[in-house]
């Protein structure tokens, strides 16, 4: 929706200032409900065309790099590069992997095993909070959970889109009597040099994350994908930043149904705020 050329200047709402455009931005948008797209040269001669159907969030549709006459669905972003070699003919997803250990609190090292019901599945996993990709670590027979980890895994099956990501947080040897909120996200969303919301104090950008809540008895209250955003008039610029956790269907659920506060009657939430204490955030 922006008619911008490389080298132009444009206002960035996230940076709240003008930036130099580094990629071509076309002046139109494509409908997620499907439509026709044609590419013509300067003389009006048709170069290429495609009629596409209904699209799905976070799934692209493009040419198979091994067979340009075939169009596939892709789940992983390859902006500026050729399409991935791992596409699917339909919106058919691999089955979610299964963990032998539920997330939570454990007194000592645990042995984690992750499996799939699909024989051709490869299970890729991370333990740094990021979402697994095709080139992430291949899960072997087991993984020793020796300290606090956020483990995320997904299954890859030939001819299918990768499974949804399954997230488990493990706390090892922690003696805690307060409720615990675990938040995980790709580090670039939070601490990226250009657009990380924490690193740049960007208030108006919402990024995807995953949250798990354990009550004071160490029982899991809820876990879901969420949107993360900074809030406040000025306190979001302080070193310790307030975070708004937003429940939306595009991330996980559109509403949290959980009695989060004992002293309140309401049990439904569209968002919850993790406040930093304001200007006295660093005072005891």
CSV table of C-alpha atoms in Angstrom, one decimal:
chain,number,residue,atom,x,y,z
A,1,UNK,CA,0.0,0.0,0.0
A,2,UNK,CA,3.0,2.4,-0.2
A,3,UNK,CA,4.4,3.7,-3.4
A,4,UNK,CA,8.1,4.0,-2.4
A,5,UNK,CA,11.3,3.4,-4.2
A,6,UNK,CA,14.7,2.5,-2.8
A,7,UNK,CA,16.4,5.7,-1.5
A,8,UNK,CA,13.1,7.5,-0.8
A,9,UNK,CA,12.3,8.7,2.7
A,10,UNK,CA,9.2,7.6,4.6
A,11,UNK,CA,7.8,8.1,8.1
A,12,UNK,CA,8.2,5.1,10.3
A,13,UNK,CA,5.5,4.9,13.0
A,14,UNK,CA,7.6,2.4,14.9
A,15,UNK,CA,10.7,4.6,14.9
A,16,UNK,CA,8.6,7.8,15.1
A,17,UNK,CA,10.9,9.5,12.5
A,18,UNK,CA,11.8,9.5,8.8
A,19,UNK,CA,13.9,6.6,7.5
A,20,UNK,CA,15.5,5.8,4.2
A,21,UNK,CA,13.6,3.1,2.3
A,22,UNK,CA,15.7,0.1,1.5
A,23,UNK,CA,13.2,-2.0,-0.5
A,24,UNK,CA,10.6,-1.3,-3.2
A,25,UNK,CA,7.1,-0.8,-1.8
A,26,UNK,CA,4.3,-1.1,-4.4
A,27,UNK,CA,1.2,1.1,-4.5
A,28,UNK,CA,-1.4,-1.6,-4.1
A,29,UNK,CA,-2.3,-4.6,-1.9
A,30,UNK,CA,-3.5,-8.1,-2.6
A,31,UNK,CA,-6.7,-9.5,-1.2
A,32,UNK,CA,-6.5,-12.5,1.2
A,33,UNK,CA,-9.7,-13.7,-0.4
A,34,UNK,CA,-7.9,-14.3,-3.6
A,35,UNK,CA,-7.7,-12.5,-6.9
A,36,UNK,CA,-5.7,-12.1,-10.2
A,37,UNK,CA,-2.2,-10.7,-10.4
A,38,UNK,CA,-0.5,-9.8,-13.7
A,39,UNK,CA,3.1,-8.6,-14.4
A,40,UNK,CA,3.5,-6.5,-17.6
A,41,UNK,CA,6.6,-4.9,-19.1
A,42,UNK,CA,6.9,-1.2,-20.0
A,43,UNK,CA,5.2,-1.8,-23.4
A,44,UNK,CA,2.2,-3.5,-21.8
A,45,UNK,CA,3.2,-7.1,-22.8
A,46,UNK,CA,2.2,-9.8,-20.3
A,47,UNK,CA,5.3,-11.3,-18.6
A,48,UNK,CA,3.7,-13.5,-16.0
A,49,UNK,CA,0.3,-14.0,-14.2
A,50,UNK,CA,-1.3,-15.9,-11.5
A,51,UNK,CA,-4.9,-16.4,-10.2
A,52,UNK,CA,-4.8,-17.4,-6.5
A,53,UNK,CA,-7.4,-18.5,-4.0
A,54,UNK,CA,-8.0,-17.8,-0.4
A,55,UNK,CA,-4.8,-17.2,1.6
A,56,UNK,CA,-4.0,-18.0,5.3
A,57,UNK,CA,-2.3,-15.9,7.9
A,58,UNK,CA,1.5,-16.3,8.0
A,59,UNK,CA,1.5,-18.7,5.0
A,60,UNK,CA,2.9,-17.5,1.7
A,61,UNK,CA,2.1,-18.8,-1.8
A,62,UNK,CA,4.8,-18.9,-4.4
A,63,UNK,CA,6.7,-20.9,-7.0
A,64,UNK,CA,8.5,-24.1,-6.2
A,65,UNK,CA,12.2,-23.2,-6.7
A,66,UNK,CA,12.8,-26.7,-8.1
A,67,UNK,CA,9.9,-26.6,-10.5
A,68,UNK,CA,8.8,-23.0,-11.4
A,69,UNK,CA,5.6,-24.2,-13.0
A,70,UNK,CA,4.4,-25.5,-9.6
A,71,UNK,CA,2.9,-23.2,-6.9
A,72,UNK,CA,3.2,-24.1,-3.3
A,73,UNK,CA,2.4,-22.9,0.2
A,74,UNK,CA,5.3,-21.9,2.4
A,75,UNK,CA,5.4,-21.4,6.2
A,76,UNK,CA,8.8,-19.8,6.6
A,77,UNK,CA,9.8,-16.4,5.4
A,78,UNK,CA,12.6,-16.0,2.9
A,79,UNK,CA,12.4,-12.3,2.0
A,80,UNK,CA,15.1,-11.3,-0.4
A,81,UNK,CA,16.0,-14.9,-1.3
A,82,UNK,CA,14.6,-17.7,-3.3
A,83,UNK,CA,11.6,-19.6,-2.0
A,84,UNK,CA,12.1,-22.4,0.5
A,85,UNK,CA,12.7,-25.9,-0.7
A,86,UNK,CA,10.1,-27.0,1.8
A,87,UNK,CA,6.6,-26.2,0.5
A,88,UNK,CA,3.2,-28.0,0.4
A,89,UNK,CA,0.6,-28.4,-2.3
A,90,UNK,CA,-2.2,-27.8,0.2
A,91,UNK,CA,-2.8,-26.2,3.6
A,92,UNK,CA,-2.2,-29.5,5.2
A,93,UNK,CA,-0.2,-29.3,8.4
A,94,UNK,CA,2.0,-31.9,10.1
A,95,UNK,CA,0.7,-33.2,13.5
A,96,UNK,CA,1.9,-31.5,16.6
A,97,UNK,CA,4.9,-33.2,18.4
A,98,UNK,CA,4.3,-34.8,21.8
A,99,UNK,CA,6.4,-34.1,24.9
A,100,UNK,CA,6.9,-36.7,27.6
A,101,UNK,CA,7.3,-34.0,30.2
A,102,UNK,CA,4.8,-31.3,30.8
A,103,UNK,CA,6.2,-27.8,31.5
A,104,UNK,CA,6.5,-26.8,35.1
A,105,UNK,CA,8.7,-27.1,38.2
A,106,UNK,CA,11.1,-30.0,38.8
A,107,UNK,CA,13.6,-30.5,41.7
A,108,UNK,CA,16.5,-31.7,39.4
A,109,UNK,CA,17.6,-32.5,35.9
A,110,UNK,CA,14.9,-34.2,33.7
A,111,UNK,CA,15.2,-36.2,30.5
A,112,UNK,CA,13.0,-34.8,27.8
A,113,UNK,CA,11.7,-36.9,24.9
A,114,UNK,CA,9.7,-35.4,22.0
A,115,UNK,CA,8.0,-37.7,19.4
A,116,UNK,CA,5.5,-37.6,16.5
A,117,UNK,CA,2.8,-40.0,15.3
A,118,UNK,CA,4.0,-39.5,11.7
A,119,UNK,CA,6.8,-41.8,10.7
A,120,UNK,CA,8.5,-39.4,8.3
A,121,UNK,CA,8.5,-36.5,10.7
A,122,UNK,CA,11.6,-34.6,11.6
A,123,UNK,CA,11.3,-32.7,14.9
A,124,UNK,CA,13.2,-29.5,15.1
A,125,UNK,CA,13.5,-27.7,18.4
A,126,UNK,CA,15.0,-24.6,20.2
A,127,UNK,CA,15.7,-23.8,23.8
A,128,UNK,CA,16.3,-20.0,23.5
A,129,UNK,CA,12.7,-18.9,23.2
A,130,UNK,CA,12.7,-18.6,19.4
A,131,UNK,CA,10.4,-20.5,17.1
A,132,UNK,CA,12.0,-23.6,15.4
A,133,UNK,CA,12.8,-23.4,11.7
A,134,UNK,CA,13.7,-26.1,9.2
A,135,UNK,CA,17.4,-25.5,10.0
A,136,UNK,CA,17.0,-25.6,13.8
A,137,UNK,CA,18.5,-28.4,15.9
A,138,UNK,CA,17.2,-31.8,14.9
A,139,UNK,CA,15.8,-33.5,18.0
A,140,UNK,CA,17.5,-36.9,18.7
A,141,UNK,CA,16.5,-39.5,21.2
A,142,UNK,CA,16.4,-37.2,24.3
A,143,UNK,CA,17.5,-33.9,25.7
A,144,UNK,CA,18.7,-33.3,29.3
A,145,UNK,CA,16.9,-30.4,30.9
A,146,UNK,CA,19.6,-29.3,33.3
A,147,UNK,CA,18.4,-25.7,34.1
A,148,UNK,CA,15.5,-23.4,33.3
A,149,UNK,CA,14.6,-23.7,29.6
A,150,UNK,CA,11.9,-22.7,27.3
A,151,UNK,CA,11.7,-25.6,24.8
A,152,UNK,CA,9.8,-25.1,21.5
A,153,UNK,CA,9.4,-27.9,19.0
A,154,UNK,CA,7.6,-28.5,15.7
A,155,UNK,CA,7.3,-31.4,13.3
A,156,UNK,CA,8.3,-31.3,9.6
A,157,UNK,CA,6.8,-33.9,7.3
A,158,UNK,CA,7.5,-34.0,3.5
A,159,UNK,CA,4.7,-32.5,1.4
A,160,UNK,CA,3.1,-30.8,4.4
A,161,UNK,CA,3.4,-27.5,6.1
A,162,UNK,CA,5.2,-27.7,9.5
A,163,UNK,CA,3.1,-28.4,12.5
A,164,UNK,CA,2.1,-25.6,15.0
A,165,UNK,CA,4.8,-24.9,17.5
A,166,UNK,CA,4.5,-26.6,20.9
A,167,UNK,CA,6.0,-24.7,23.9
A,168,UNK,CA,7.0,-26.0,27.3
A,169,UNK,CA,8.8,-24.1,30.0
A,170,UNK,CA,10.8,-26.0,32.6
A,171,UNK,CA,12.0,-24.6,35.9
A,172,UNK,CA,14.7,-26.7,37.6
A,173,UNK,CA,15.5,-26.5,41.3
A,174,UNK,CA,13.5,-23.3,41.8
A,175,UNK,CA,12.0,-22.7,45.3
A,176,UNK,CA,9.3,-20.1,44.4
A,177,UNK,CA,6.2,-19.2,46.4
A,178,UNK,CA,4.8,-16.4,44.1
A,179,UNK,CA,3.0,-16.8,40.8
A,180,UNK,CA,5.3,-17.0,37.8
A,181,UNK,CA,4.8,-15.7,34.2
A,182,UNK,CA,7.0,-17.0,31.5
A,183,UNK,CA,7.2,-14.9,28.3
A,184,UNK,CA,9.1,-16.1,25.3
A,185,UNK,CA,9.6,-14.6,21.8
A,186,UNK,CA,12.1,-14.5,19.0
A,187,UNK,CA,14.9,-12.3,20.4
A,188,UNK,CA,14.8,-9.9,17.4
A,189,UNK,CA,11.2,-9.0,18.2
A,190,UNK,CA,12.3,-7.7,21.6
A,191,UNK,CA,16.0,-6.8,21.3
A,192,UNK,CA,16.6,-6.4,17.6
A,193,UNK,CA,18.8,-3.4,16.6
A,194,UNK,CA,16.3,-1.7,14.3
A,195,UNK,CA,12.8,-2.7,15.5
A,196,UNK,CA,13.2,-4.7,18.7
A,197,UNK,CA,10.5,-3.1,21.0
A,198,UNK,CA,12.6,-3.4,24.2
A,199,UNK,CA,15.9,-2.3,22.6
A,200,UNK,CA,14.4,0.7,20.9
A,201,UNK,CA,11.5,1.6,23.3
A,202,UNK,CA,9.0,1.2,20.5
A,203,UNK,CA,5.5,1.7,22.0
A,204,UNK,CA,3.3,1.2,18.9
A,205,UNK,CA,4.7,-2.1,17.6
A,206,UNK,CA,3.0,-5.3,18.7
A,207,UNK,CA,5.1,-8.5,18.3
A,208,UNK,CA,4.1,-12.2,18.7
A,209,UNK,CA,5.1,-14.1,21.8
A,210,UNK,CA,4.0,-17.0,24.1
A,211,UNK,CA,3.0,-16.7,27.7
A,212,UNK,CA,2.6,-19.3,30.4
A,213,UNK,CA,1.2,-18.6,33.9
A,214,UNK,CA,1.9,-20.7,37.0
A,215,UNK,CA,0.0,-20.0,40.2
A,216,UNK,CA,1.6,-19.8,43.7
A,217,UNK,CA,1.2,-23.6,44.0
A,218,UNK,CA,3.2,-24.1,40.8
A,219,UNK,CA,0.1,-25.3,38.9
A,220,UNK,CA,-0.2,-24.2,35.2
A,221,UNK,CA,-3.1,-21.7,34.9
A,222,UNK,CA,-2.9,-21.0,31.2
A,223,UNK,CA,-0.6,-21.0,28.2
A,224,UNK,CA,-1.2,-19.3,24.8
A,225,UNK,CA,0.3,-17.3,22.0
A,226,UNK,CA,-0.1,-13.6,22.6
A,227,UNK,CA,0.8,-10.1,21.3
A,228,UNK,CA,3.4,-8.2,23.3
A,229,UNK,CA,3.5,-4.4,23.3
A,230,UNK,CA,5.0,-1.7,25.5
A,231,UNK,CA,2.6,0.8,27.2
A,232,UNK,CA,2.6,3.9,29.3
A,233,UNK,CA,3.1,7.6,28.7
A,234,UNK,CA,6.8,7.9,29.5
A,235,UNK,CA,7.7,4.9,31.7
A,236,UNK,CA,8.1,2.6,28.6
A,237,UNK,CA,11.4,4.5,28.0
A,238,UNK,CA,12.9,3.4,31.3
A,239,UNK,CA,15.4,0.6,31.4
A,240,UNK,CA,12.8,-1.7,33.0
A,241,UNK,CA,9.8,-1.6,30.7
A,242,UNK,CA,6.1,-2.3,31.2
A,243,UNK,CA,4.6,-4.9,28.9
A,244,UNK,CA,1.0,-5.3,27.8
A,245,UNK,CA,0.1,-9.0,27.1
A,246,UNK,CA,-2.8,-9.0,24.5
A,247,UNK,CA,-5.0,-11.9,23.7
A,248,UNK,CA,-5.9,-12.1,20.0
A,249,UNK,CA,-7.1,-15.0,17.9
A,250,UNK,CA,-4.3,-14.4,15.3
A,251,UNK,CA,-1.8,-15.3,18.1
A,252,UNK,CA,-3.7,-17.9,20.1
A,253,UNK,CA,-7.0,-17.0,21.8
A,254,UNK,CA,-9.1,-13.9,21.5
A,255,UNK,CA,-10.0,-13.8,25.2
A,256,UNK,CA,-8.4,-15.2,28.4
A,257,UNK,CA,-11.0,-16.9,30.6
A,258,UNK,CA,-9.2,-17.4,33.9
A,259,UNK,CA,-9.7,-16.0,37.4
A,260,UNK,CA,-6.4,-14.2,37.5
A,261,UNK,CA,-7.2,-11.9,40.5
A,262,UNK,CA,-8.8,-13.4,43.6
A,263,UNK,CA,-10.2,-10.1,44.7
A,264,UNK,CA,-11.9,-9.4,41.4
A,265,UNK,CA,-15.1,-10.8,40.0
A,266,UNK,CA,-14.2,-10.7,36.4
A,267,UNK,CA,-12.7,-13.9,34.8
A,268,UNK,CA,-12.4,-12.7,31.2
A,269,UNK,CA,-9.5,-10.5,29.9
A,270,UNK,CA,-8.6,-9.0,26.6
A,271,UNK,CA,-5.2,-8.0,27.9
A,272,UNK,CA,-3.2,-7.9,31.1
A,273,UNK,CA,-0.4,-5.4,32.1
A,274,UNK,CA,2.9,-6.1,33.6
A,275,UNK,CA,3.8,-2.8,35.1
A,276,UNK,CA,7.3,-1.7,36.0
A,277,UNK,CA,6.4,0.4,39.1
A,278,UNK,CA,6.9,3.7,37.3
A,279,UNK,CA,9.7,6.1,38.1
A,280,UNK,CA,10.5,4.1,41.3
A,281,UNK,CA,11.0,0.9,39.4
A,282,UNK,CA,14.6,0.6,40.6
A,283,UNK,CA,14.0,1.5,44.3
A,284,UNK,CA,13.7,-1.2,47.0
